[in-house]
PDB file of C-alpha atoms and ligand atoms in Angstrom:
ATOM      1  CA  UNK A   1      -4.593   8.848 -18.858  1.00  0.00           C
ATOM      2  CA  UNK A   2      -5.499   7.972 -15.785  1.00  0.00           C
ATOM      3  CA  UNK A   3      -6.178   9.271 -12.235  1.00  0.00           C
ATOM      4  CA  UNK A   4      -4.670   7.532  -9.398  1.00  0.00           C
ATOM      5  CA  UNK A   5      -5.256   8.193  -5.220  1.00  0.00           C
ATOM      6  CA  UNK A   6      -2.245   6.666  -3.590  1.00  0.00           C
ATOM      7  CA  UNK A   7      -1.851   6.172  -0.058  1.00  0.00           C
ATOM      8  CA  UNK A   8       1.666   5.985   2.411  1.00  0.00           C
ATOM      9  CA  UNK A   9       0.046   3.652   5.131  1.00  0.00           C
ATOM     10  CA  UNK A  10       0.388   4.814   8.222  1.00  0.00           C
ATOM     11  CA  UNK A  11       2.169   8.059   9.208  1.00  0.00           C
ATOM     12  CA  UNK A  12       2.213  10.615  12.663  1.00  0.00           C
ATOM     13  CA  UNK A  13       2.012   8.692  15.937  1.00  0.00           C
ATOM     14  CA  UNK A  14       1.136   5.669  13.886  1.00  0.00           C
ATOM     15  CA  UNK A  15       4.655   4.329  12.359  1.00  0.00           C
ATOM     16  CA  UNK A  16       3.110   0.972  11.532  1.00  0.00           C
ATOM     17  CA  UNK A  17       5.970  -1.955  11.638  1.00  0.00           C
ATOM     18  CA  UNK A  18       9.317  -1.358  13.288  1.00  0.00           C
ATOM     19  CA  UNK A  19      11.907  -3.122  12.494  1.00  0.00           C
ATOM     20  CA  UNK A  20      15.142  -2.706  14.019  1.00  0.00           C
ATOM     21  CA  UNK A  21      15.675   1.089  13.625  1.00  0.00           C
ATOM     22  CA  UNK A  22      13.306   1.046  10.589  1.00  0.00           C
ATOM     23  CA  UNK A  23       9.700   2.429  10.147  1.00  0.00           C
ATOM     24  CA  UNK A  24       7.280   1.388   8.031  1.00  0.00           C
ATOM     25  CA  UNK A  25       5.832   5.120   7.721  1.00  0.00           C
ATOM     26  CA  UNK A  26       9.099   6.466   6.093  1.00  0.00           C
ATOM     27  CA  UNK A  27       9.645   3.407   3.286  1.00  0.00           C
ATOM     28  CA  UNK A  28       5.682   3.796   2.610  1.00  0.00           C
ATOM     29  CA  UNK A  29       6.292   7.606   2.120  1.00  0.00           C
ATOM     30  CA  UNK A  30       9.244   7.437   0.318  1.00  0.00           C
ATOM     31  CA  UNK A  31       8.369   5.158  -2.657  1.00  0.00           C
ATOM     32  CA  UNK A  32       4.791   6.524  -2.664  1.00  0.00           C
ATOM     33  CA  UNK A  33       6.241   9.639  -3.191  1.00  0.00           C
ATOM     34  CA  UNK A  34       8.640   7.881  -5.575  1.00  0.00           C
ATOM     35  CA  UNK A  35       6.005   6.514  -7.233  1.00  0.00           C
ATOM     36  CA  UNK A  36       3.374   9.216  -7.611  1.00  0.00           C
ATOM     37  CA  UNK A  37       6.293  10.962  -9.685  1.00  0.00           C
ATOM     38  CA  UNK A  38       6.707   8.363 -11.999  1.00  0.00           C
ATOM     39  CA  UNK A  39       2.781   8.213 -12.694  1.00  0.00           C
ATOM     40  CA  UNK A  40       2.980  11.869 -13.254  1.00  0.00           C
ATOM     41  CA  UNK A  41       5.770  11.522 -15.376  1.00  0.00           C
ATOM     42  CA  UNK A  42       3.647   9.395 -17.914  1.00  0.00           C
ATOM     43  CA  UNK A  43       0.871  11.804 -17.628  1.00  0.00           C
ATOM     44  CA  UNK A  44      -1.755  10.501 -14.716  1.00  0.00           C
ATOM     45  CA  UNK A  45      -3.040  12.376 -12.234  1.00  0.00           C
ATOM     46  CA  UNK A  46      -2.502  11.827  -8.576  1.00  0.00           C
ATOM     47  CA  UNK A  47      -4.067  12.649  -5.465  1.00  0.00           C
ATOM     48  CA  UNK A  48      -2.199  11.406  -2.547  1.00  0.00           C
ATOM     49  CA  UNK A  49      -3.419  10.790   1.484  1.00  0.00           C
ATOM     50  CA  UNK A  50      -0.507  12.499   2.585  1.00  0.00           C
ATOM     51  CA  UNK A  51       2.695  13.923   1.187  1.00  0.00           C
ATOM     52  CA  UNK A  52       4.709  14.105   4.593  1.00  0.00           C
ATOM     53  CA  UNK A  53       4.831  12.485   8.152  1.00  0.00           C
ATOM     54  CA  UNK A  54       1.482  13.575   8.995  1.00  0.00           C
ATOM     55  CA  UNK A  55      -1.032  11.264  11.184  1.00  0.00           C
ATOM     56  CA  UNK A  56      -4.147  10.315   9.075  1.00  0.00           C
ATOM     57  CA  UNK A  57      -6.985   8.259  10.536  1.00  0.00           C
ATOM     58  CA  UNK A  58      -6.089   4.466  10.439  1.00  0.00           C
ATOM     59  CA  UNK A  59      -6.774   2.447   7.152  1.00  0.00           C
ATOM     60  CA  UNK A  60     -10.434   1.608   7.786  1.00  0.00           C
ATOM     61  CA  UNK A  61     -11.013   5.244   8.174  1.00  0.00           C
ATOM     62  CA  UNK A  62      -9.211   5.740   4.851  1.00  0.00           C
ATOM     63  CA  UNK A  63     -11.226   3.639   2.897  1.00  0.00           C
ATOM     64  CA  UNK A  64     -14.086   5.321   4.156  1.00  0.00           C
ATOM     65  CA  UNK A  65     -13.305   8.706   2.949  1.00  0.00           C
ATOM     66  CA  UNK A  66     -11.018   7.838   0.203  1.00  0.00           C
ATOM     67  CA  UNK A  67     -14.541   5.861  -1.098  1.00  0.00           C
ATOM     68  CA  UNK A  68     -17.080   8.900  -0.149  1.00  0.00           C
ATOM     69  CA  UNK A  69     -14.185  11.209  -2.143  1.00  0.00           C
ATOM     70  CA  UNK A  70     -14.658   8.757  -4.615  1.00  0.00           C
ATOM     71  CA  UNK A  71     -18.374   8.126  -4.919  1.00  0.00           C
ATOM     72  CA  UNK A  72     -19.015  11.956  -5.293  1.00  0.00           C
ATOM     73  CA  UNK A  73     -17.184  11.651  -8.278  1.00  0.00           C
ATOM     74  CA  UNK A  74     -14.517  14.213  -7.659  1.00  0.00           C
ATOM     75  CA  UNK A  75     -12.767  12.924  -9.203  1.00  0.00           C
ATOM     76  CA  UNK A  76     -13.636   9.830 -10.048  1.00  0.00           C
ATOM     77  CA  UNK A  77     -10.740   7.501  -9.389  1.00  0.00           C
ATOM     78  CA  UNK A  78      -9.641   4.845 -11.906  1.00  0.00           C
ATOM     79  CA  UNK A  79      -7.214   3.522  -9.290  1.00  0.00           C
ATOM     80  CA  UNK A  80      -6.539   3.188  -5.712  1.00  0.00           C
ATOM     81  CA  UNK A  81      -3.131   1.969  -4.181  1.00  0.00           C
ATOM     82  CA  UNK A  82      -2.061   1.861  -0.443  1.00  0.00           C
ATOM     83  CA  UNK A  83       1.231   0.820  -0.006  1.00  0.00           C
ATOM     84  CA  UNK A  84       2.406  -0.904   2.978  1.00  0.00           C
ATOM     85  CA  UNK A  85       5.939  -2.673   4.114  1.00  0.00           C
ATOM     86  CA  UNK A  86       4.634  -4.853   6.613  1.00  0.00           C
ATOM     87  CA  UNK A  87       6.944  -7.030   8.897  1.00  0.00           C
ATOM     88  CA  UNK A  88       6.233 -10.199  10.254  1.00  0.00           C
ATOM     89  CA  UNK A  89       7.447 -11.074  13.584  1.00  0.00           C
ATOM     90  CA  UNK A  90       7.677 -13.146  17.041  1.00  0.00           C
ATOM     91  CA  UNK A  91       9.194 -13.050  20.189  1.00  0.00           C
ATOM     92  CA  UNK A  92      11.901 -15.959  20.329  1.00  0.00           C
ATOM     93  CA  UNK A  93      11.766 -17.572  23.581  1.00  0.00           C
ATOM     94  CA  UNK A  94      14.970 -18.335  23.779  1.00  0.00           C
ATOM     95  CA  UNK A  95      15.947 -14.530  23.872  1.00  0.00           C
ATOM     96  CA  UNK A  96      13.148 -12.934  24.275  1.00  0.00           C
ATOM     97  CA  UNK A  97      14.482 -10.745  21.037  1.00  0.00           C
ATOM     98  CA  UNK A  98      12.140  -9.837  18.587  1.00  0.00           C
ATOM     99  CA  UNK A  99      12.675 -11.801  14.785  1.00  0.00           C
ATOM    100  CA  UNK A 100      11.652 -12.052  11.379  1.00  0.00           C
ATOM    101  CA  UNK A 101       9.394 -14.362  10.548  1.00  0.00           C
ATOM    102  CA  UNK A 102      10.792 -15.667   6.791  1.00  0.00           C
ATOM    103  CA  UNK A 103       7.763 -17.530   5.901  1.00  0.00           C
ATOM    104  CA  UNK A 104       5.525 -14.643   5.376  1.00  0.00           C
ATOM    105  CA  UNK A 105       8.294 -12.590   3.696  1.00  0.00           C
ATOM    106  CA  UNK A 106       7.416 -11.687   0.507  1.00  0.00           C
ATOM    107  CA  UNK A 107       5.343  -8.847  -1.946  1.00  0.00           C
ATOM    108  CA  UNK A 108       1.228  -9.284  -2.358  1.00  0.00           C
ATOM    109  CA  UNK A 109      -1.208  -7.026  -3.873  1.00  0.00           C
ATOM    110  CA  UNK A 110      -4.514  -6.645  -2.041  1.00  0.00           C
ATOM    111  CA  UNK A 111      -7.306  -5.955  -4.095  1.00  0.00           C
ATOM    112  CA  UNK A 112     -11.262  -5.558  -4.067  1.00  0.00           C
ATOM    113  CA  UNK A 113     -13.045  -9.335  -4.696  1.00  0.00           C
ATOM    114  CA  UNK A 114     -15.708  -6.992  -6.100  1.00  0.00           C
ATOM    115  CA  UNK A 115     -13.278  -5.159  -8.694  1.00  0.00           C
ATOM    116  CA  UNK A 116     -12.554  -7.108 -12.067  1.00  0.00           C
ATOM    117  CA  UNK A 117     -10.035  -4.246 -13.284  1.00  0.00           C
ATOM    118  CA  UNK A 118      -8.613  -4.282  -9.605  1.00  0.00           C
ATOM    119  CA  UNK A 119      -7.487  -7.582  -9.695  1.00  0.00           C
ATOM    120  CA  UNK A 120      -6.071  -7.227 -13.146  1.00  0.00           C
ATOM    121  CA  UNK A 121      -4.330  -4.242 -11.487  1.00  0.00           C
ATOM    122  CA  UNK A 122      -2.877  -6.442  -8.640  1.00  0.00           C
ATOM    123  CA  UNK A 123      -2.120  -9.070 -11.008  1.00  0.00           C
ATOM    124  CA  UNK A 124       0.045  -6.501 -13.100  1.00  0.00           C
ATOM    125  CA  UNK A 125       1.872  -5.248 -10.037  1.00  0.00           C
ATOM    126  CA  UNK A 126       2.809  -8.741  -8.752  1.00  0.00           C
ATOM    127  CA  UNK A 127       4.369  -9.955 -11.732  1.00  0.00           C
ATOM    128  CA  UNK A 128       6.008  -6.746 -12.462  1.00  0.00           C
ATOM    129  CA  UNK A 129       7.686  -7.226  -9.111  1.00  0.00           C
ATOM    130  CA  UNK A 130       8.166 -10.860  -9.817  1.00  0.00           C
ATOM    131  CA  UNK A 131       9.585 -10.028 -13.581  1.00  0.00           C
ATOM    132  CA  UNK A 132      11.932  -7.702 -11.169  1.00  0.00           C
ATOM    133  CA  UNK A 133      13.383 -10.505  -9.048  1.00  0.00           C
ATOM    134  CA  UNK A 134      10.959  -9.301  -6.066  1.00  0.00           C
ATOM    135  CA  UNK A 135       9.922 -12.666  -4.063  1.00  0.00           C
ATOM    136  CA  UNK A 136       6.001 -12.726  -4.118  1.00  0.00           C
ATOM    137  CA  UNK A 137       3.951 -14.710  -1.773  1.00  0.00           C
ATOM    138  CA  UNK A 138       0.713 -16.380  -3.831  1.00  0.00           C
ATOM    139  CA  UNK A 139       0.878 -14.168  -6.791  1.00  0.00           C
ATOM    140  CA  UNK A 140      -1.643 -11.877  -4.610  1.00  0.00           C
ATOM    141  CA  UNK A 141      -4.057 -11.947  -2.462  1.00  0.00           C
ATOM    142  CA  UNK A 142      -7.534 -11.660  -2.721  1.00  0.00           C
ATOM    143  CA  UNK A 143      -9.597  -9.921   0.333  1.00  0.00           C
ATOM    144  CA  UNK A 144     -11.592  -6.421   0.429  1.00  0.00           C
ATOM    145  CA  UNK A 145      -9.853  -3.601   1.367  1.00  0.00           C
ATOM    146  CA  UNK A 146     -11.729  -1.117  -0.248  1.00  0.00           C
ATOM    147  CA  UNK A 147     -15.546  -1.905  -0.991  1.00  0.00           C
ATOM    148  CA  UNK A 148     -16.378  -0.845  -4.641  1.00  0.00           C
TER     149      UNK A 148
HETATM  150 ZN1  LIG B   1       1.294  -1.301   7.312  1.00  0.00          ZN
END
């Protein structure tokens, strides 16, 4: 089994996209929490950032102690997932309204150029999502959110 740190981006003061009367805090939180009972369920552990609307530094910051946590071995994590739901948007001038931009709609999975296992991770999620009907944009992304 394995042992997971999950992490509901944003939260507090900090509700991350808006869109219309939706924020991104709440659907991070809810299928975080969603999902960190279904890894329980089939036996991992889980150790979450935050398990209600509570403010936690922004996601640099979270890296940073989510990787000290993790380099002191304690525990050692085999797995770390923040979940976002972004939005994309831009002022139309026409209006002046806010909309969606439908070119960058889509799912990704961000993972560590330095992590092997993290990709194959990512790679898992994405086409899980895609085997799921969920749109996603490149089959993932590759940048370093959290330094190895
Ligand atoms: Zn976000």
């Amino acid at each position: 089994m394995a042992i997971f740190c999950t992490d509901a981006g944003h939260g507090g003061t900090d509700s991350g996209a808006a869109w219309q009367n939706v924020l991104e805090k709440e659907l991070n939180l809810r299928y975080v929490l969603a999902f960190n009972d279904e890894l329980k369920k089939r036996g991992h552990q889980v150790w979450t950032t935050r398990k209600t609307d509570q403010h936690v530094p922004n996601l640099t910051t979270r890296c940073q102690l989510i990787n000290a946590h993790h380099s002191q071995g304690t525990p050692k994590f085999d797995a770390i997932i923040s979940l976002h739901c972004d939005v994309a948007a831009y002022r139309s001038a026409s209006s002046g309204r806010y909309m969606a931009n439908e070119a960058v709609r889509g799912f990704y999975a961000i993972y560590s150029r330095e992590s092997i296992q993290g990709r194959d991770l990512a790679k898992s999620i994405a086409n899980e999502a895609k085997e799921n009907g969920i749109a996603v944009k490149d089959g993932g992304k590759m940048t370093i959110l959290i330094q190895s």
